[in-house]
XYZ file of C-alpha atoms in Angstrom:
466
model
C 11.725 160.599 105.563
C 12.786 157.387 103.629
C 16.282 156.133 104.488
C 19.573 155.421 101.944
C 18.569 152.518 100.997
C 14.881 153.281 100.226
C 15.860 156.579 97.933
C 19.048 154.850 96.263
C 16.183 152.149 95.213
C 13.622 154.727 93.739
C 16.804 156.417 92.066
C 18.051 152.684 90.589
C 14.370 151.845 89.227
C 13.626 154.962 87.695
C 17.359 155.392 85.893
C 17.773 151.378 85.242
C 21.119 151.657 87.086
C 23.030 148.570 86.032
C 23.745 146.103 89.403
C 27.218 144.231 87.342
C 29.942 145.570 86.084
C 31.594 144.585 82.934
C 33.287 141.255 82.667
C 35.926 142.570 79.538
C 39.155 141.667 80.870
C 40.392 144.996 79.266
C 37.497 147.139 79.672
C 36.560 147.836 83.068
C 33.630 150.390 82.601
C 32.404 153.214 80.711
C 34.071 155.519 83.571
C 37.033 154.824 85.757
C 37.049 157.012 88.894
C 40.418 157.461 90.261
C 40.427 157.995 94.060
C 38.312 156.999 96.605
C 38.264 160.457 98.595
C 34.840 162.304 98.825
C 35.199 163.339 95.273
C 35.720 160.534 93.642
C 32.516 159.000 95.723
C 30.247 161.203 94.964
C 31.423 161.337 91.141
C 30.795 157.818 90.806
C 27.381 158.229 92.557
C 26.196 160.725 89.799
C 27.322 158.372 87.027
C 25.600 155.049 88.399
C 22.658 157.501 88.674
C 23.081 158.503 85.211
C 23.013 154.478 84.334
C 26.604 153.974 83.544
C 29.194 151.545 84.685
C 31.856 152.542 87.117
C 35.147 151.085 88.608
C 36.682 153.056 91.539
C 40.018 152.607 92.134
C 41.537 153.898 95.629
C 45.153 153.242 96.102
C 44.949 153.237 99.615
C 43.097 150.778 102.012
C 40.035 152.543 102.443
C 37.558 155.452 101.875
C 37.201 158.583 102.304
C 40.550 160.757 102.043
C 40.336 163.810 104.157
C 36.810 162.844 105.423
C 38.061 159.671 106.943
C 37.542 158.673 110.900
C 40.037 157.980 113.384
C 39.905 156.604 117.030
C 40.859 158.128 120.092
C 40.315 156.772 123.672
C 37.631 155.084 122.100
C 36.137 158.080 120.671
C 35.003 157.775 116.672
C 36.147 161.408 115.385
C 36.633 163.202 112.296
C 40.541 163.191 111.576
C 39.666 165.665 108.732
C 36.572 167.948 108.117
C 34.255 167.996 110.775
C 31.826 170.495 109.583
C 30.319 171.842 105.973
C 29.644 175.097 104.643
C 25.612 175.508 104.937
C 25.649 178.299 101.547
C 23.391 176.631 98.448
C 22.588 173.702 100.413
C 24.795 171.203 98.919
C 26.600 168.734 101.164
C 23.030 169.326 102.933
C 21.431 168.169 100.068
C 23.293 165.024 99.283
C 23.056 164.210 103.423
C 19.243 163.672 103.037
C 19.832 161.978 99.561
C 21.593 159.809 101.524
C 18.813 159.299 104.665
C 21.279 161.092 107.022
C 19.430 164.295 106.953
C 17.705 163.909 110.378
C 21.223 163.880 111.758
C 21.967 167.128 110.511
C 23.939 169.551 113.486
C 24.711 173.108 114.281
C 27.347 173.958 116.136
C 26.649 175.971 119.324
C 25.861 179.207 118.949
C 28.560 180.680 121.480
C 31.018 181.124 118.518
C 35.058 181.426 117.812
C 37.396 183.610 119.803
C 40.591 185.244 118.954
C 44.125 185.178 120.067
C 44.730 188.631 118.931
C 48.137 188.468 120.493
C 50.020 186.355 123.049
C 48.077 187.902 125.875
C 45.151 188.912 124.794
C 42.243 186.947 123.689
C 38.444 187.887 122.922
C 35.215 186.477 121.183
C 35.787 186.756 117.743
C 33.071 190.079 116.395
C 29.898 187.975 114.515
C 28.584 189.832 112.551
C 30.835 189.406 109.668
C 31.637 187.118 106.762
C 34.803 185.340 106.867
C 36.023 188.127 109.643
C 34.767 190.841 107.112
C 33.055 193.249 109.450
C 30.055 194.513 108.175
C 30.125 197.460 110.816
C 33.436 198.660 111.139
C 32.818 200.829 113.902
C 31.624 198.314 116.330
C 32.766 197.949 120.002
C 33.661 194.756 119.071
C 35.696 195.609 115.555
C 37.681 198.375 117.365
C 38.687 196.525 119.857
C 40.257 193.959 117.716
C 41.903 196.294 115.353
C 41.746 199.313 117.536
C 39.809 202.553 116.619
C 42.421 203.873 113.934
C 42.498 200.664 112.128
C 38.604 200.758 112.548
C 38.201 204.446 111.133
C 40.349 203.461 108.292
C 37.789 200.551 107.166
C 35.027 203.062 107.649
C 36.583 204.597 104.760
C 34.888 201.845 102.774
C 31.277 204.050 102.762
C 32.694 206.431 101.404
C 34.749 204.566 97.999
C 33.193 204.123 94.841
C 31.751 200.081 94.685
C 33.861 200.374 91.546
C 37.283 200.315 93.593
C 38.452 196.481 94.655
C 36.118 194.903 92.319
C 38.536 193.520 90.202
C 40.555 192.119 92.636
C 40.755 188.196 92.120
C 41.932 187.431 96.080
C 40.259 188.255 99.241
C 42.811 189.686 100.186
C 43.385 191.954 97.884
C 39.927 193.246 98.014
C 39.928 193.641 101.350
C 42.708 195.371 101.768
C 42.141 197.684 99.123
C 38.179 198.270 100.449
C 39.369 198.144 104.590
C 43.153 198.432 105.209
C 45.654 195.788 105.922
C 44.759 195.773 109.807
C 41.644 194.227 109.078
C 42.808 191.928 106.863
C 45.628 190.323 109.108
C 43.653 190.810 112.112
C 40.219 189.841 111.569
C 39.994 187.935 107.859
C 43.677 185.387 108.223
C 42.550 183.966 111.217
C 39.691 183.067 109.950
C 40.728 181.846 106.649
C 43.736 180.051 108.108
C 41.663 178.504 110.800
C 39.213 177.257 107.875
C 41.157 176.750 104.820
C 44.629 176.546 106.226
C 45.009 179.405 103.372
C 46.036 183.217 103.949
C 43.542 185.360 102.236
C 46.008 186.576 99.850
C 45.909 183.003 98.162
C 41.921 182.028 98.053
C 40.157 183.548 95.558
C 37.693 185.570 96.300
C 35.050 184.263 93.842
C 35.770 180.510 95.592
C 35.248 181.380 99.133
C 33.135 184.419 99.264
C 30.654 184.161 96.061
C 28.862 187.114 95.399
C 31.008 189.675 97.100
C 32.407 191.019 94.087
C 29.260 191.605 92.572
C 27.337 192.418 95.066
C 30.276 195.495 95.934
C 29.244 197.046 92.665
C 25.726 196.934 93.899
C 25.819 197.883 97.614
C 28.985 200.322 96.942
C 30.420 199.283 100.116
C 32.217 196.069 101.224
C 30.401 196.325 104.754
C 26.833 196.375 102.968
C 27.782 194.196 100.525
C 28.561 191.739 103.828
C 24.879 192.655 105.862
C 23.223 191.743 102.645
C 25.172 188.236 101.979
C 24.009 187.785 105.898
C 20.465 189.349 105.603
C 20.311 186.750 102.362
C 21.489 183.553 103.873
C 19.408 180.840 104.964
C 19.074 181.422 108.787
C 21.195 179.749 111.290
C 24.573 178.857 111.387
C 27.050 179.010 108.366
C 28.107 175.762 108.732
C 26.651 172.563 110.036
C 28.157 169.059 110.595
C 26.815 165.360 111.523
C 26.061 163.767 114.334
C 28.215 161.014 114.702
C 30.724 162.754 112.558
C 30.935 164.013 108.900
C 33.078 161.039 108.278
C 29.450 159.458 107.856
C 28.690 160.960 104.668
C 31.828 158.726 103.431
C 30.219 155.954 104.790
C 27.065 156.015 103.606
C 28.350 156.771 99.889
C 29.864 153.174 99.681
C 27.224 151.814 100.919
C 24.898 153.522 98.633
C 27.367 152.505 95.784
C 27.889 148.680 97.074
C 23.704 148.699 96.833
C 24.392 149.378 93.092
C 26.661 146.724 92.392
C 29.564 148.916 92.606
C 32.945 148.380 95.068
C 35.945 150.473 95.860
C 38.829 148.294 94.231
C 41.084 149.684 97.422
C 45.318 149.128 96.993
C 44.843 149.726 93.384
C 47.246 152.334 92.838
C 47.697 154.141 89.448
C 50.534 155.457 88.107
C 49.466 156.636 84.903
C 45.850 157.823 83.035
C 44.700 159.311 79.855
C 41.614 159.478 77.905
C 40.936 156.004 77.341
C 42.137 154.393 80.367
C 44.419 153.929 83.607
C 47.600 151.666 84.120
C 48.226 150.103 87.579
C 51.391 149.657 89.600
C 51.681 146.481 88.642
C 51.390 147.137 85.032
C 47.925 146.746 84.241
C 46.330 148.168 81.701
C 42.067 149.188 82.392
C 40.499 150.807 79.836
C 37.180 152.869 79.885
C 34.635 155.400 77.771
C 36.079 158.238 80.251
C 38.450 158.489 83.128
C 37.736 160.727 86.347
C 40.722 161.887 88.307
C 39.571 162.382 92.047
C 43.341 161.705 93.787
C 46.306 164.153 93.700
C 47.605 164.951 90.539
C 51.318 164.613 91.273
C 52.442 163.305 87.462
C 49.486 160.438 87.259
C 48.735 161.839 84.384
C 52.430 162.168 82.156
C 52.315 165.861 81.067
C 55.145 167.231 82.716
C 55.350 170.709 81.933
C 51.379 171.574 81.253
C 50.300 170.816 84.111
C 52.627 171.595 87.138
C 52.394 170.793 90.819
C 50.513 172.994 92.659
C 52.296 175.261 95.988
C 51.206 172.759 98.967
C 50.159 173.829 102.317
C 51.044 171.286 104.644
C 48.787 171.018 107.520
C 49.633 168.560 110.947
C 46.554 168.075 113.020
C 46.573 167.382 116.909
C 43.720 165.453 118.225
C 43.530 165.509 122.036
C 41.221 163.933 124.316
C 41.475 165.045 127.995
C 39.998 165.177 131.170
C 39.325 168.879 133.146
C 36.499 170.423 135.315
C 37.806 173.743 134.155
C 36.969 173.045 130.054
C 33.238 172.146 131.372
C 32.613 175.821 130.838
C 33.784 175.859 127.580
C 35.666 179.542 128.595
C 36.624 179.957 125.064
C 33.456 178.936 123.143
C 33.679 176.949 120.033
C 37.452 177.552 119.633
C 40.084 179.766 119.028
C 41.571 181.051 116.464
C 45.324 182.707 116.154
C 46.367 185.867 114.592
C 49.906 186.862 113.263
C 52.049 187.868 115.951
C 51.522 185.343 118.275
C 55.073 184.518 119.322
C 54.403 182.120 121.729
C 51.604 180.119 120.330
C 52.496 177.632 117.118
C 48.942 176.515 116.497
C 46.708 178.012 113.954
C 43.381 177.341 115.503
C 41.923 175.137 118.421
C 38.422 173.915 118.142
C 37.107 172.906 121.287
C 35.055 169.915 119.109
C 32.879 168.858 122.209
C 32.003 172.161 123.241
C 30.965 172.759 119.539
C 29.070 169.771 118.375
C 26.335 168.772 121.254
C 26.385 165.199 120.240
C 30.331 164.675 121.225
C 29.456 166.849 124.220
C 27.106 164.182 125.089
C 28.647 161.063 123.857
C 32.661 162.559 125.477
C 30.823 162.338 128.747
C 31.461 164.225 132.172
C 34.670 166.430 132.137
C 35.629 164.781 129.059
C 36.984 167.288 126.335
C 37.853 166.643 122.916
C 40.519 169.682 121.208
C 41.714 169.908 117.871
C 44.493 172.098 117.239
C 45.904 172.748 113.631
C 49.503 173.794 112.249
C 51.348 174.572 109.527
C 53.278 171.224 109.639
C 57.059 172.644 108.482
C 57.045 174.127 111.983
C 56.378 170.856 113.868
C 58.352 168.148 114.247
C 57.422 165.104 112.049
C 59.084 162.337 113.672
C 58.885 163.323 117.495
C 55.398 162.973 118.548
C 56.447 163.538 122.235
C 57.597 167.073 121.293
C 54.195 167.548 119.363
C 52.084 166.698 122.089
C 53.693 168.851 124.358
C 53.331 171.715 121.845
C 49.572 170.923 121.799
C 48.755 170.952 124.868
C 51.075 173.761 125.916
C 48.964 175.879 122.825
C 46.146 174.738 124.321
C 46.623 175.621 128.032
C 47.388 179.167 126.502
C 44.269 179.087 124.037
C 41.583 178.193 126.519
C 43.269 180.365 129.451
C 43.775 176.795 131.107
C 46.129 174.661 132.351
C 46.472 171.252 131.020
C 49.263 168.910 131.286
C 49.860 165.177 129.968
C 48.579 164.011 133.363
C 44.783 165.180 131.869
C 45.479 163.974 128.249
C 43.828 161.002 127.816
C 44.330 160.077 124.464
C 46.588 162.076 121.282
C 46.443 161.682 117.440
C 48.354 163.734 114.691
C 46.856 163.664 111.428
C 48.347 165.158 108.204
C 47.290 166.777 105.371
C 48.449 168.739 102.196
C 46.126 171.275 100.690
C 46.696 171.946 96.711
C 46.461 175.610 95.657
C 43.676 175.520 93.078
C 45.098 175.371 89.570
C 41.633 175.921 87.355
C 43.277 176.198 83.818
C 41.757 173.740 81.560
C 42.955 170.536 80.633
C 42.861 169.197 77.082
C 43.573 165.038 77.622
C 40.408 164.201 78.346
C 40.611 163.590 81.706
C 37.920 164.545 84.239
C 39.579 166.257 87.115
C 38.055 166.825 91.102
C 39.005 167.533 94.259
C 40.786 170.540 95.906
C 43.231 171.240 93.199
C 40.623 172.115 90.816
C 37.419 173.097 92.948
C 38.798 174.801 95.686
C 39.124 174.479 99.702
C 35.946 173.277 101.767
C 33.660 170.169 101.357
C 30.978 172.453 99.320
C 33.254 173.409 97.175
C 34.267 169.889 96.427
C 30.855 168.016 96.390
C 29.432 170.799 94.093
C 32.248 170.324 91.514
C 31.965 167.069 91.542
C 28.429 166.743 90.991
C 28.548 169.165 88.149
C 31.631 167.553 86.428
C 29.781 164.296 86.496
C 26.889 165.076 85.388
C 28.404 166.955 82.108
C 30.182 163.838 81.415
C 27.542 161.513 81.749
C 25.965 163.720 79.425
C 28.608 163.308 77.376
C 28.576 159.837 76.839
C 24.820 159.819 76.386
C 25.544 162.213 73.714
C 28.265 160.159 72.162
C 26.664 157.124 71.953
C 22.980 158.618 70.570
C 25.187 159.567 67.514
């Protein structure tokens, strides 16, 4: 396999990527990428590849967004996403573009459990899609939902694939295909332990493409799920990196520094339009085209088309600690919380070193690392003490062991804010990425961004042939 720097080469020679950028004191370069987060990297990779100019400006002080890395007794960890959706191949994809495809991982195959209430706790059923059953009979359906709830999604067989197909949320098609049960019990804790979303709020065509369509042609949500399954690529659904998917940031500034292109990081921008972006300090860059890849919280003055989007606010717990008892992983790859759960505040717990055998390995002998994930307005923000207790009191109750800060040996909190996707069209001019306008997961987000690139680069080649 030939490494980064031997495929970014190939890619410069044959596309006569240019190795300088502009040296107009006004105009910085046909594109101006906003935002230094994995969008905005991976747009600007497209249009160097596409031979045009780029300037990216990150207002922070480095890289990478919610892919970035943090430290914890001395452990390099993702402090965002630490896994990718395997579906089309596309974050797979641009890892071997980017020579890190050898270090490709899937997680352990022992899977998620669930906290269906405060007491009770069992593996989460597998053969589903995003806690979709595709047998809703099954020992281990019923005894999640129970055997009324479980006759009551059997009902699906028997509905026309005509009924919840034009629901736009997966929720709403769920519910209408398989009852509420199944929906709050099975599908929210999945979809809040992945996209910190209920499934009332993703759409359906975002997170689950295909199932619509395929319902009209399998008439029944369960075989519409077996034949997504039967379809997929085998093994796991997701896969991450070892060393971390904070890598793939890495390794996209480096492929862009190769090209004569740097991050321009504390270069914050208050304002952009069509023709150009205007700095903090009152700056004025101008460009062909301008690529917004940051949170669109008013950058881009046009209050009232374009209004905020509902946040989800999420506060990570990173915990490193030492137990004999977590050596047998007792919970698998994690847990994750359904409604009802008095006692427990988290959302999910991923045991991360029980999941990813590289961590295992490089955490060492009795060494676990946990992340646990909230909804951050019911945490405090400013009382870390009170959060780490919560954390590791959610986690003694999660893994059906007790830990206490004697066996923590290191603690982060990390947070985030999630946009609701807002996908009506724009007319400025303005390329938009990220969440906000591709939807939740690193797929989702790469893919966009790929595509939105490459029409504009089109664009311009257009615009300047004529």
């Amino acid at each position: 396999m030939s490494g980064p720097a031997e495929s970014e080469a190939r890619d410069d020679a044959t596309l006569g990527v240019p190795t300088a950028q502009p040296e107009t004191p006004n105009h910085a370069a046909d594109c101006i990428v906003v935002g230094g987060g994995i969008a905005g990297l991976v747009a600007a990779r497209e249009l160097v590849l596409a031979g045009l100019s780029v300037v990216v400006l990150e207002a922070s002080d480095r890289a990478g967004g919610k892919l970035r890395a943090h430290v914890v007794d001395g452990l390099t960890l993702d402090a965002g996403a630490e896994s990718f959706a395997t579906r089309k191949g596309t974050v797979a994809d641009l890892v071997e573009r980017l020579g890190l495809g050898e270090d490709i991982e899937l997680p352990d195959a022992a899977g998620a459990w669930l906290q269906a209430s405060d007491s009770d706790a069992m593996p989460l059923p597998k053969a589903g899609l995003l806690g979709i059953p595709s047998v809703p009979l099954a020992a281990d359906v019923i005894r999640v939902i129970g055997l009324r709830a479980a006759l009551r999604a059997q009902l699906d067989s028997l509905m026309p694939g005509v009924i919840g197909s034009r629901e736009t949320t997966l929720g709403g098609l769920v519910r209408r295909r398989m009852g509420a049960r199944v929906v709050e019990r099975l599908v929210a804790p999945v979809t809040m332990g992945v996209h910190s979303r209920h499934p009332d709020s993703l759409a359906v065509d975002a997170v689950a493409p295909g199932l619509r369509a395929g319902l009209k042609r399998e008439a029944s949500l369960a075989s519409t799920v077996r034949a997504l399954r039967a379809a997929a690529p085998a093994g796991s659904a997701v896969a991450g990196i070892r060393g971390g998917v904070s890598r793939l940031v890495t390794a996209l500034v480096s492929a862009l520094e190769r090209f004569g292109i740097e991050v321009k990081y504390g270069a914050a921008v208050v304002a952009a339009d069509a023709s150009g972006v205007t700095l903090s300090d009152s700056t004025r860059l101008t460009a062909r085209a301008v690529v917004v890849a940051a949170p669109d919280r008013g950058l881009t003055q046009r209050e009232g088309t374009w209004p905020d989007a509902e946040e989800s606010r999420i506060a990570l717990a990173t915990l490193v600690v030492r137990s004999q008892e977590l050596d047998r992983a007792p919970r698998g790859t994690g847990v994750l919380v359904a409604e009802g759960c008095s006692t427990i505040t988290a959302k999910a717990l991923t045991h991360s070193s029980a999941k990813w055998a590289w961590l295992g390995e490089k955490a060492g002998e009795h060494r676990h690392v946990l992340r646990l994930s909230y909804d951050a307005r019911r945490v405090e923000k400013h009382d870390e003490a009170a959060f780490l207790d919560q954390a590791i009191s959610d986690a003694s109750t999660l893994l059906g062991t007790p830990l206490s800060r004697g066996d923590v040996l290191g603690f982060a909190r990390t947070d985030w804010v999630a946009g609701t996707p807002d996908r009506r069209a724009a007319d400025d001019g303005v390329t938009r990425l990220g969440e906000t306008v591709a939807g939740t997961g690193l797929a989702a987000v790469v893919g966009h961004a790929q595509r939105e690139a490459r029409a504009l680069a089109a664009r311009l080649a257009g615009d300047a042939a004529s």
